[in-house]
PDB file of C-alpha atoms in Angstrom:
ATOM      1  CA  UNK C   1     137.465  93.543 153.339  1.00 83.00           C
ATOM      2  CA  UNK C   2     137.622  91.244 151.049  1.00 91.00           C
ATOM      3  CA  UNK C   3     134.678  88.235 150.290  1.00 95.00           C
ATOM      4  CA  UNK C   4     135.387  84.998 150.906  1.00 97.00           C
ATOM      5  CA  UNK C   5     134.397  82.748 148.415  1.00 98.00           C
ATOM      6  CA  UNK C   6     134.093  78.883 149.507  1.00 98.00           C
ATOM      7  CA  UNK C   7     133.993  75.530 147.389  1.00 98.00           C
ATOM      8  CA  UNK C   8     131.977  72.732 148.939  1.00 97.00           C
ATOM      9  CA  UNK C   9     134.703  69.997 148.298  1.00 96.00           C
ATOM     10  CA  UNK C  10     133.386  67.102 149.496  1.00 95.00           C
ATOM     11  CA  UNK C  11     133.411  64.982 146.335  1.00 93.00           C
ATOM     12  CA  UNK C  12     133.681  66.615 142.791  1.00 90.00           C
ATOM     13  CA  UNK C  13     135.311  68.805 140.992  1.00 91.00           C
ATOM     14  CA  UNK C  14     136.036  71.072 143.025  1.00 95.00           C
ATOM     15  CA  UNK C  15     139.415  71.824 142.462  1.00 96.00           C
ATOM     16  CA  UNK C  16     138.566  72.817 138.504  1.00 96.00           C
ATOM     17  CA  UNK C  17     136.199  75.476 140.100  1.00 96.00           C
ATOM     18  CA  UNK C  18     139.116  77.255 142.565  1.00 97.00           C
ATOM     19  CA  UNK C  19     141.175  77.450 139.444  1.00 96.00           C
ATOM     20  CA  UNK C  20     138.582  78.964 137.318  1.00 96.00           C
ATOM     21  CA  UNK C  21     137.532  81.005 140.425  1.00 97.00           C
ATOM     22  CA  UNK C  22     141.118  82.697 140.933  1.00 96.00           C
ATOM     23  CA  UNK C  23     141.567  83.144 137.377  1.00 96.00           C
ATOM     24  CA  UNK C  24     138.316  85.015 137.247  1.00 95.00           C
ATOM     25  CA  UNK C  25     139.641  87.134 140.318  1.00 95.00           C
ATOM     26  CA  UNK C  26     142.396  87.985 137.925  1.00 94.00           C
ATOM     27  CA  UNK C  27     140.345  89.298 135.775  1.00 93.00           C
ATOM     28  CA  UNK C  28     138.414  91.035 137.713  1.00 92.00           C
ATOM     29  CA  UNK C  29     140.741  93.068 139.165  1.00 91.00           C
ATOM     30  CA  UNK C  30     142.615  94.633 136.147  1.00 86.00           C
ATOM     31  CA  UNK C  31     139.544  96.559 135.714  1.00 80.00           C
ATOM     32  CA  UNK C  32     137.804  96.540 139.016  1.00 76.00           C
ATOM     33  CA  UNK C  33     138.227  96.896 142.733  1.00 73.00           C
ATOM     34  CA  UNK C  34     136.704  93.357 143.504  1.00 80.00           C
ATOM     35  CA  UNK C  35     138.914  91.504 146.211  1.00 90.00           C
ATOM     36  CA  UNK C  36     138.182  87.905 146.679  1.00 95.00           C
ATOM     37  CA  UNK C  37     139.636  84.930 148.780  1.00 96.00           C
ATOM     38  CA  UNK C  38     138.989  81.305 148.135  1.00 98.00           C
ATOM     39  CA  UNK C  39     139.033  78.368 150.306  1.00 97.00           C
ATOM     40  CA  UNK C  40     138.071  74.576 149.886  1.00 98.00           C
ATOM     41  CA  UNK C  41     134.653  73.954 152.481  1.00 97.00           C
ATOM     42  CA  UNK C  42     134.664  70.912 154.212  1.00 96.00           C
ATOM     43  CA  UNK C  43     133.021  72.050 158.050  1.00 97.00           C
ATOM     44  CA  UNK C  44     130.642  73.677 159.432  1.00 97.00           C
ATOM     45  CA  UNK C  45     133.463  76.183 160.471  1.00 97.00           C
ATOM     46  CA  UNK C  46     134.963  76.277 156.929  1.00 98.00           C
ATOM     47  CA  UNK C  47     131.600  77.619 155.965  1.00 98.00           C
ATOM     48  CA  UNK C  48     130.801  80.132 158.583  1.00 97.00           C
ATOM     49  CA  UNK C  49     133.712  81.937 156.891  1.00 97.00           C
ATOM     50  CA  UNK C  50     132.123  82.196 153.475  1.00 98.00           C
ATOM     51  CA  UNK C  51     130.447  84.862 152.057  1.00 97.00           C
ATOM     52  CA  UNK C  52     129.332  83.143 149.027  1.00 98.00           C
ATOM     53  CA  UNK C  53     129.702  79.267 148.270  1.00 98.00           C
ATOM     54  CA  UNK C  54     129.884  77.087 145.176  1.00 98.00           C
ATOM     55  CA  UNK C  55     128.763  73.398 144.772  1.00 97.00           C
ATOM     56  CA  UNK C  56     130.480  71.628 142.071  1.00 96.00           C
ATOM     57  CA  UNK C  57     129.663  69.114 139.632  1.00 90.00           C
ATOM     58  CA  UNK C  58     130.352  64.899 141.175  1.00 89.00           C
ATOM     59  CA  UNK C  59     127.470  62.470 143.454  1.00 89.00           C
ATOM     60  CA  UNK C  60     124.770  64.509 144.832  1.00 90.00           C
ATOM     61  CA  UNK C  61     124.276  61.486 146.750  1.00 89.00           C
ATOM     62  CA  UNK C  62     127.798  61.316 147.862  1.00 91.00           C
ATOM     63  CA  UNK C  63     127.701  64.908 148.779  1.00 93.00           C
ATOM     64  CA  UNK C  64     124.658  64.940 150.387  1.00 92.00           C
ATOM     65  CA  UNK C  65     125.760  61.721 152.671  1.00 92.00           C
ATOM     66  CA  UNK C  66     129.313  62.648 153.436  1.00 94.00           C
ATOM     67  CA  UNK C  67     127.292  66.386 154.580  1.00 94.00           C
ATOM     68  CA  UNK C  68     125.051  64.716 157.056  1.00 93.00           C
ATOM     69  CA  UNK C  69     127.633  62.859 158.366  1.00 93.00           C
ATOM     70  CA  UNK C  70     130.315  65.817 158.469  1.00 93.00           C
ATOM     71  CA  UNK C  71     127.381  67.731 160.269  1.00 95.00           C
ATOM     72  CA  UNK C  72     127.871  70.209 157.309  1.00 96.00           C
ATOM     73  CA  UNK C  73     123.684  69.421 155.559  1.00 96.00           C
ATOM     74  CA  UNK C  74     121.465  71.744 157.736  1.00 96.00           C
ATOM     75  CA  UNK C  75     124.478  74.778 157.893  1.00 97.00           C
ATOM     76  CA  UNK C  76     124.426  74.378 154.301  1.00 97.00           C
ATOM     77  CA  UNK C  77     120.973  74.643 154.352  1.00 97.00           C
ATOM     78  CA  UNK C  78     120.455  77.567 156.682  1.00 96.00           C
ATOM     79  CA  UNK C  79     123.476  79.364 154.258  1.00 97.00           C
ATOM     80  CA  UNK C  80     121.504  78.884 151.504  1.00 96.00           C
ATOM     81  CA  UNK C  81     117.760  79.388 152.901  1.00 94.00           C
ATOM     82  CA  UNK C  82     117.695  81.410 156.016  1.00 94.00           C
ATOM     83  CA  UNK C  83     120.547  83.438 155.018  1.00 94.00           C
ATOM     84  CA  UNK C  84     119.705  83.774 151.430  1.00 94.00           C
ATOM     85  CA  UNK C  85     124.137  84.135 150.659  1.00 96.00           C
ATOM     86  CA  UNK C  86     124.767  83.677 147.215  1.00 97.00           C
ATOM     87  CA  UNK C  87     125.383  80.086 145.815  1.00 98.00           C
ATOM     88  CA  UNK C  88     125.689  78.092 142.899  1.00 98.00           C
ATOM     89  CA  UNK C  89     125.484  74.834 142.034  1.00 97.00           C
ATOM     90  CA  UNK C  90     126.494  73.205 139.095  1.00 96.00           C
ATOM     91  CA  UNK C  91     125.273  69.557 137.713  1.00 94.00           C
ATOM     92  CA  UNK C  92     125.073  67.567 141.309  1.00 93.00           C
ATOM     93  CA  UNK C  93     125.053  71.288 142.894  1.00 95.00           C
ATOM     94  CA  UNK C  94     122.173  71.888 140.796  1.00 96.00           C
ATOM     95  CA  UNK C  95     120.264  68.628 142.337  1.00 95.00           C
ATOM     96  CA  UNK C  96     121.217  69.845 145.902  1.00 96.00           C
ATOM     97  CA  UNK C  97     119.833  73.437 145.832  1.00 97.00           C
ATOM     98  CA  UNK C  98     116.595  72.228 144.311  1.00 96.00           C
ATOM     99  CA  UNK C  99     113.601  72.283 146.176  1.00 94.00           C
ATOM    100  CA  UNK C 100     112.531  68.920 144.258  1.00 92.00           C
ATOM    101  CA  UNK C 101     114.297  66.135 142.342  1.00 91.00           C
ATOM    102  CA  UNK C 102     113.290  63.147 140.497  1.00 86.00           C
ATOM    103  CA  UNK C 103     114.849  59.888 139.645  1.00 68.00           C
ATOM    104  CA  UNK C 104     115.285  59.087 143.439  1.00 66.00           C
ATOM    105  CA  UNK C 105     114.724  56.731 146.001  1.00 56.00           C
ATOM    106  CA  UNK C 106     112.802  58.971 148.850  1.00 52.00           C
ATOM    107  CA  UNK C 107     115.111  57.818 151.361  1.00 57.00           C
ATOM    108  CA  UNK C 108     118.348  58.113 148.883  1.00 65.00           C
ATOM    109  CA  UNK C 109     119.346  61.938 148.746  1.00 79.00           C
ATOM    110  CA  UNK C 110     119.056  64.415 150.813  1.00 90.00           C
ATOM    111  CA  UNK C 111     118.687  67.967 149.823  1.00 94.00           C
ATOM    112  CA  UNK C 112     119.927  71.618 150.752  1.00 96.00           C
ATOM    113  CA  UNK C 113     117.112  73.782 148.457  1.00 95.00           C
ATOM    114  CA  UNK C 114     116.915  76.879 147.704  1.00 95.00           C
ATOM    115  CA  UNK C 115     116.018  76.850 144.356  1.00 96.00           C
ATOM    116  CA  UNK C 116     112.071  76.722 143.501  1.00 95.00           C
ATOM    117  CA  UNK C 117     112.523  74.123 140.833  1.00 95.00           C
ATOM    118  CA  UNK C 118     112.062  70.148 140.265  1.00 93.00           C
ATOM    119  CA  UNK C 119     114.883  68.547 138.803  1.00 93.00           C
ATOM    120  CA  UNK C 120     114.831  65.374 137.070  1.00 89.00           C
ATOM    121  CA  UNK C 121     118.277  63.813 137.865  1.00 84.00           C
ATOM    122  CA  UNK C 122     120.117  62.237 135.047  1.00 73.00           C
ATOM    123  CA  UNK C 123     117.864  62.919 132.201  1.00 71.00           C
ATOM    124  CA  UNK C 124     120.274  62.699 129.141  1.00 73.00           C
ATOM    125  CA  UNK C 125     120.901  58.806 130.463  1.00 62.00           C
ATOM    126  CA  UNK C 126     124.388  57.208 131.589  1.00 64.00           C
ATOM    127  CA  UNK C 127     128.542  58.484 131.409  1.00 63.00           C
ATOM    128  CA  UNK C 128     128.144  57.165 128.312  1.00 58.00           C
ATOM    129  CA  UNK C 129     125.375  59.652 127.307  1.00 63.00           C
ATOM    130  CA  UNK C 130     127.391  62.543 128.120  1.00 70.00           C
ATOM    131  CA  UNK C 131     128.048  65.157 125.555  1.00 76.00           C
ATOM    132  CA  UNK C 132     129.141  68.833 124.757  1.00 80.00           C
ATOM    133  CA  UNK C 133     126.695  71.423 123.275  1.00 80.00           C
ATOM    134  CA  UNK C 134     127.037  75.192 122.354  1.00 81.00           C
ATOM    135  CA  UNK C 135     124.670  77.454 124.302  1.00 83.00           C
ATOM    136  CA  UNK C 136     123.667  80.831 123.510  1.00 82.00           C
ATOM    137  CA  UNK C 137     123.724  82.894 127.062  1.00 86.00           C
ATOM    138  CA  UNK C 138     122.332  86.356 127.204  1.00 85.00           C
ATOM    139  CA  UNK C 139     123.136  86.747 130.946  1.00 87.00           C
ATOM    140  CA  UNK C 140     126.485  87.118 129.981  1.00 87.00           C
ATOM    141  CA  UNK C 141     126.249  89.934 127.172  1.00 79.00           C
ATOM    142  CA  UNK C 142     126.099  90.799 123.416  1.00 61.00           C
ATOM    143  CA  UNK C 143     129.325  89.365 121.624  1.00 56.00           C
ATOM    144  CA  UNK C 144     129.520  90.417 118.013  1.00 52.00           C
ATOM    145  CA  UNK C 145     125.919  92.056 117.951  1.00 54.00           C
ATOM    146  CA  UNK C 146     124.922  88.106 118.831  1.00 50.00           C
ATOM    147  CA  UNK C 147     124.518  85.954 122.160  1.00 55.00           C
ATOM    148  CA  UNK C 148     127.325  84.769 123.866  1.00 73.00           C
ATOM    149  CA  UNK C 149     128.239  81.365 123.034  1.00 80.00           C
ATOM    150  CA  UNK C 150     129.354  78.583 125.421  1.00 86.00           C
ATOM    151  CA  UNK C 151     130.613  75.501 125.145  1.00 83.00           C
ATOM    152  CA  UNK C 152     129.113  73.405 127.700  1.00 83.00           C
ATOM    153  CA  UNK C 153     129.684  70.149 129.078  1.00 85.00           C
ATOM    154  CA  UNK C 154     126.825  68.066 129.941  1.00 87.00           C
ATOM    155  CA  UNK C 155     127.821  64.676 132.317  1.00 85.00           C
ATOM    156  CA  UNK C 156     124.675  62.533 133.830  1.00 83.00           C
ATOM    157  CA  UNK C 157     123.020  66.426 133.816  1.00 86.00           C
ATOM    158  CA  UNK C 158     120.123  67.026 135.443  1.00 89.00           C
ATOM    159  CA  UNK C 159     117.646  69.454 133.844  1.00 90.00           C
ATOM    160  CA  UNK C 160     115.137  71.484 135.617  1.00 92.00           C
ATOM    161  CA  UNK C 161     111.664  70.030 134.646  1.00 89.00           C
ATOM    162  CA  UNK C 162     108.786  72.303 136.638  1.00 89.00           C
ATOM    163  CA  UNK C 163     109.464  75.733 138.396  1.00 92.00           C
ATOM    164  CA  UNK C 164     107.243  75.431 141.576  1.00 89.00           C
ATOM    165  CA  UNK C 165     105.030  77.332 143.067  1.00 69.00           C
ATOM    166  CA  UNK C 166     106.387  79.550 145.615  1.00 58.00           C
ATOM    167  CA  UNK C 167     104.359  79.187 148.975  1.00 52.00           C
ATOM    168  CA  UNK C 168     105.873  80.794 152.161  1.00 46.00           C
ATOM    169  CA  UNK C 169     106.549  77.469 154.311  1.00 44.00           C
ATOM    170  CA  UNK C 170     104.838  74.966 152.169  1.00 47.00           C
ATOM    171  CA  UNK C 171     107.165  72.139 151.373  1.00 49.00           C
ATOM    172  CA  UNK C 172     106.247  70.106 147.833  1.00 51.00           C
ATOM    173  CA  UNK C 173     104.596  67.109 147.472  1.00 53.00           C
ATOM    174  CA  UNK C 174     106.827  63.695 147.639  1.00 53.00           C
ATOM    175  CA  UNK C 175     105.835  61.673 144.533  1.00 56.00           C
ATOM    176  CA  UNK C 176     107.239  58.153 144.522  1.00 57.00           C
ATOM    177  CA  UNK C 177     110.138  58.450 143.013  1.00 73.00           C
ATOM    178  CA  UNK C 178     110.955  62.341 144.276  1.00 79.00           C
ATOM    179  CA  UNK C 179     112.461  63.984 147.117  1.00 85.00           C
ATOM    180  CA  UNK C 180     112.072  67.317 148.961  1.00 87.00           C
ATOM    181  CA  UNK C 181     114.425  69.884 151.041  1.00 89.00           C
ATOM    182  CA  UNK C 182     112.434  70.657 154.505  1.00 85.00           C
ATOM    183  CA  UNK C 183     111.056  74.047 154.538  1.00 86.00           C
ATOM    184  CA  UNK C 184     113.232  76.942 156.121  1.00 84.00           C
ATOM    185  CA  UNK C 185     112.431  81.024 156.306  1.00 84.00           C
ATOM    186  CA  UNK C 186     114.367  83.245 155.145  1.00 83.00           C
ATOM    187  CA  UNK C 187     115.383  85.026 157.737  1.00 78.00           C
ATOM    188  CA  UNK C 188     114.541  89.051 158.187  1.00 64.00           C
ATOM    189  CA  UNK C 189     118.246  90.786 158.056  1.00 64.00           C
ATOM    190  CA  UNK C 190     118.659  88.193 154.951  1.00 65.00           C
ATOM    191  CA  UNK C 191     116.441  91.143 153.065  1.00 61.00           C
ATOM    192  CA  UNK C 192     114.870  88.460 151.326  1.00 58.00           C
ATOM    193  CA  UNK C 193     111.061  88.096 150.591  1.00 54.00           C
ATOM    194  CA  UNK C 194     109.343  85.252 149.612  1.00 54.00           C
ATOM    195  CA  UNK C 195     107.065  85.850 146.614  1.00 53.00           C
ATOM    196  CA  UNK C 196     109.501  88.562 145.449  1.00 59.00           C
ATOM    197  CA  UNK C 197     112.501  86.670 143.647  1.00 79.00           C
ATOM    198  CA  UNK C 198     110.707  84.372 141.260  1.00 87.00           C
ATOM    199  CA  UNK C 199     112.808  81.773 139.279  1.00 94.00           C
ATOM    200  CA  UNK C 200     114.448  83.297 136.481  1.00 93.00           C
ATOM    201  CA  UNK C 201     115.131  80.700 133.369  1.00 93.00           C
ATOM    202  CA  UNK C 202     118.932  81.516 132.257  1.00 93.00           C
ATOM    203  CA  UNK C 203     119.576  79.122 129.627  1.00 90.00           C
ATOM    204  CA  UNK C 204     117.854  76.458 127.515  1.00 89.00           C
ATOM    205  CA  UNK C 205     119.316  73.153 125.374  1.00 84.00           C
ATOM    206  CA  UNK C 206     117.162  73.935 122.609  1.00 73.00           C
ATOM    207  CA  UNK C 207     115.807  71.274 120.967  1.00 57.00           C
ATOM    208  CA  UNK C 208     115.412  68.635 124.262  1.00 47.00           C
ATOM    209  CA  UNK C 209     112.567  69.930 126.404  1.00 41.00           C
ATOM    210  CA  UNK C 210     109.726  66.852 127.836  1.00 39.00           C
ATOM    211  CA  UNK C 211     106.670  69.090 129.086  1.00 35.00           C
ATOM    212  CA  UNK C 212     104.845  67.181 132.136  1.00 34.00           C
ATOM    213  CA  UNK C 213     101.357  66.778 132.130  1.00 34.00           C
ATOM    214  CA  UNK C 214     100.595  68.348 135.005  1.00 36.00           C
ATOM    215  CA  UNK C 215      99.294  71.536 137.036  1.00 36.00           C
ATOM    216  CA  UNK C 216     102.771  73.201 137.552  1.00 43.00           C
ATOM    217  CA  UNK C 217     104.860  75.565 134.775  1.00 42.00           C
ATOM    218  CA  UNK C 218     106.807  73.583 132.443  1.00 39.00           C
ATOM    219  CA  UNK C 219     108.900  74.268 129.763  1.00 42.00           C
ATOM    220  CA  UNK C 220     106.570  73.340 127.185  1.00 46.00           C
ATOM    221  CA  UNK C 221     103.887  76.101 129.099  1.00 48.00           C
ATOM    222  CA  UNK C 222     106.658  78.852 128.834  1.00 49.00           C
ATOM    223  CA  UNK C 223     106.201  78.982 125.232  1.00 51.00           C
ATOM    224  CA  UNK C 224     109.387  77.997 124.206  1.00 53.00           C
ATOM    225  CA  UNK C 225     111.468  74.727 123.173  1.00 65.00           C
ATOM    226  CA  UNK C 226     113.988  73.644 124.637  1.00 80.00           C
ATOM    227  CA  UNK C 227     115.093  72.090 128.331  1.00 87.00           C
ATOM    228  CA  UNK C 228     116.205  74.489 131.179  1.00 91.00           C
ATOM    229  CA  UNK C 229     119.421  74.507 131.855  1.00 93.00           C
ATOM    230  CA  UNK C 230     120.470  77.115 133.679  1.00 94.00           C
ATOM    231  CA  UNK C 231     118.113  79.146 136.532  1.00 96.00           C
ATOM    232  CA  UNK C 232     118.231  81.770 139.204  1.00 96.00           C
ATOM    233  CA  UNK C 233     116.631  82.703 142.093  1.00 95.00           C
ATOM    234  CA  UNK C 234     117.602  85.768 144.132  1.00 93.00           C
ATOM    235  CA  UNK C 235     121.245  85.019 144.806  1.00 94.00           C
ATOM    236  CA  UNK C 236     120.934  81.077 144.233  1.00 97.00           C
ATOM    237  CA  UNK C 237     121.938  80.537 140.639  1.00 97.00           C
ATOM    238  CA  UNK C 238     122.005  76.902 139.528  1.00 97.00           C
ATOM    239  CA  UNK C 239     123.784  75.316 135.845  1.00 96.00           C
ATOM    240  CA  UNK C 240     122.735  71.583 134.578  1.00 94.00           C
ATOM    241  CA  UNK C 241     126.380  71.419 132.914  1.00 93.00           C
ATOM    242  CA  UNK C 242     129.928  71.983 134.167  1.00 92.00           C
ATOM    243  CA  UNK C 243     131.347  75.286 133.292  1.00 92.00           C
ATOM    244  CA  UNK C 244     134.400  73.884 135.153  1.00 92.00           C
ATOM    245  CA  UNK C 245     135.282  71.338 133.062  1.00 90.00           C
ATOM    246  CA  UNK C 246     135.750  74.181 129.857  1.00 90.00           C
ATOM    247  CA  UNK C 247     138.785  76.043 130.986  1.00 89.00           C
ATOM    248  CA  UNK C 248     136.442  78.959 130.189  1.00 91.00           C
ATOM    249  CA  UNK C 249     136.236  81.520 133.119  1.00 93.00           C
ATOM    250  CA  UNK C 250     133.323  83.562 131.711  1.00 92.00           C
ATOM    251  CA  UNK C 251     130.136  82.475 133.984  1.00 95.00           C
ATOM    252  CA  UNK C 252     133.049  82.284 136.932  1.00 96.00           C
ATOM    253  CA  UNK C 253     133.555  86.009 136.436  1.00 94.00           C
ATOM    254  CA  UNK C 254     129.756  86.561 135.648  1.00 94.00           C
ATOM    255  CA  UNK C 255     128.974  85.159 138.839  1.00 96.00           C
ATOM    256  CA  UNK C 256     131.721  86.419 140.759  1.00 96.00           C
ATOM    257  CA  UNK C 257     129.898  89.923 139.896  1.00 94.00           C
ATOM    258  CA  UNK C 258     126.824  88.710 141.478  1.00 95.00           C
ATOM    259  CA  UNK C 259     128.714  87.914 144.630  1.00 96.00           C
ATOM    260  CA  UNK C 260     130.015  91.773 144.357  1.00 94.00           C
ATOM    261  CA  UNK C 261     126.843  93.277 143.721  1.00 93.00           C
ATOM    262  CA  UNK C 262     124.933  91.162 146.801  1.00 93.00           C
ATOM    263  CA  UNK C 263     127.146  92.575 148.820  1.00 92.00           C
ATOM    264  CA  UNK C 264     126.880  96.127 147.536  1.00 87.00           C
ATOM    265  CA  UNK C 265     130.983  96.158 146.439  1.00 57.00           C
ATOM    266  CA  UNK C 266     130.154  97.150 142.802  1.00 40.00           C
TER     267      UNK C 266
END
């Protein structure tokens, strides 16, 4: 059988990420026996479907409104939370599977979660503010005895400012200017076990990180320079910048492996 992949296309760029997606299917299967199908999510039925689900770059706002009012916000959230499938947000998908973000009005976003992470939403500043940066990527493999390099696209990007403490149940603290996805449990069959898959830091911007002074883990407390960019979590896997927007399929096929090896097809 083959896994259905879905695109939450709401509002975005979600069309760039079904072309990357089917290229990387290409690829795939010249070497492997991966079989993938794609589809464009826009119900609560659309999803049911998926096996795994991307959420592209655009509004998180938008996308987190048009959700609610599609019905689509709390399936999306039991996909992500209670049925631990694999996801991935990039840029505004990033903002929606965080547990936290900044830069908010409490009442002005809504989000899925799923990611144990605070995001601070448009930190680089305005469109205008928006730039491209090379990023050195181990997840993706040794390239000429050296990291992978990336071109990446960063528009309004969010980073990730604090991995959270993981507490079974406990949702974070609402600050004045932050927002938080309601708590959900993973459920049993999902395999998943909270405490178990800690956030795993990806990629960092070297060169931009802002510790906070505060009691959580920041980047500054890691030990290393640099804002996060890129984190995962079990089979949630989140990007600050738009791989879509590169023409590049690399992370599409990286993460297209994931999918494959969640679901034991490797």
């Amino acid at each position: 059988m083959p896994l259905h992949i879905g695109v939450l296309a709401l509002q975005g760029a979600f069309h760039e990420h079904l072309v990357l997606l089917r290229q990387s299917a290409a690829i795939l299967a010249k070497s492997q026996s991966h079989n993938f199908t794609f589809a464009e999510v826009r119900t609560p039925a659309d999803l049911a479907r998926c096996d795994a689900l991307v959420l592209p770059g655009g509004e998180s706002t938008t996308m987190s409104f048009v959700a609610a009012q599609s019905g689509l916000l709390e399936p999306l959230r039991d996909f992500v939370k209670v049925k631990r499938k694999p996801a991935w947000g990039t840029c505004a998908g990033l903002i929606l599977l965080a547990e936290s973000a900044n830069r908010t009005k409490a009442t002005g976003q809504e989000l899925i979660g799923g990611l144990d992470v605070r995001v601070n939403r448009n930190h680089f500043g305005r469109q205008t503010e928006s730039f491209e940066a090379e990023l050195d990527l181990p997840f993706l493999g040794k390239e000429d005895g050296g990291e992978q390099r990336f071109r990446s696209v960063f528009i309004r990007a969010p980073v990730v400012e604090q991995l959270l403490d993981q507490q079974p149940g406990k949702e974070q603290d609402i600050t004045d200017n932050s927002v938080v996805a309601p708590s959900k449990k993973p459920a049993v069959e999902s395999g998943y076990v909270d405490g178990r898959h800690r956030v795993e830091v990806l990629a960092r911007l070297p060169g931009r990180a802002r510790a906070l002074r505060d009691k959580e883990v920041t980047a500054k407390d890691l030990g290393e320079d640099g804002d996060i960019v890129a984190v995962r979590q079990g089979n949630v896997v989140g990007t600050s910048f738009h791989p879509e927007l590169t023409g590049d399929p690399r992370i599409h096929v990286w993460w297209l492996e994931q999918v494959a090896a969640a679901y034991g097809t490797r």
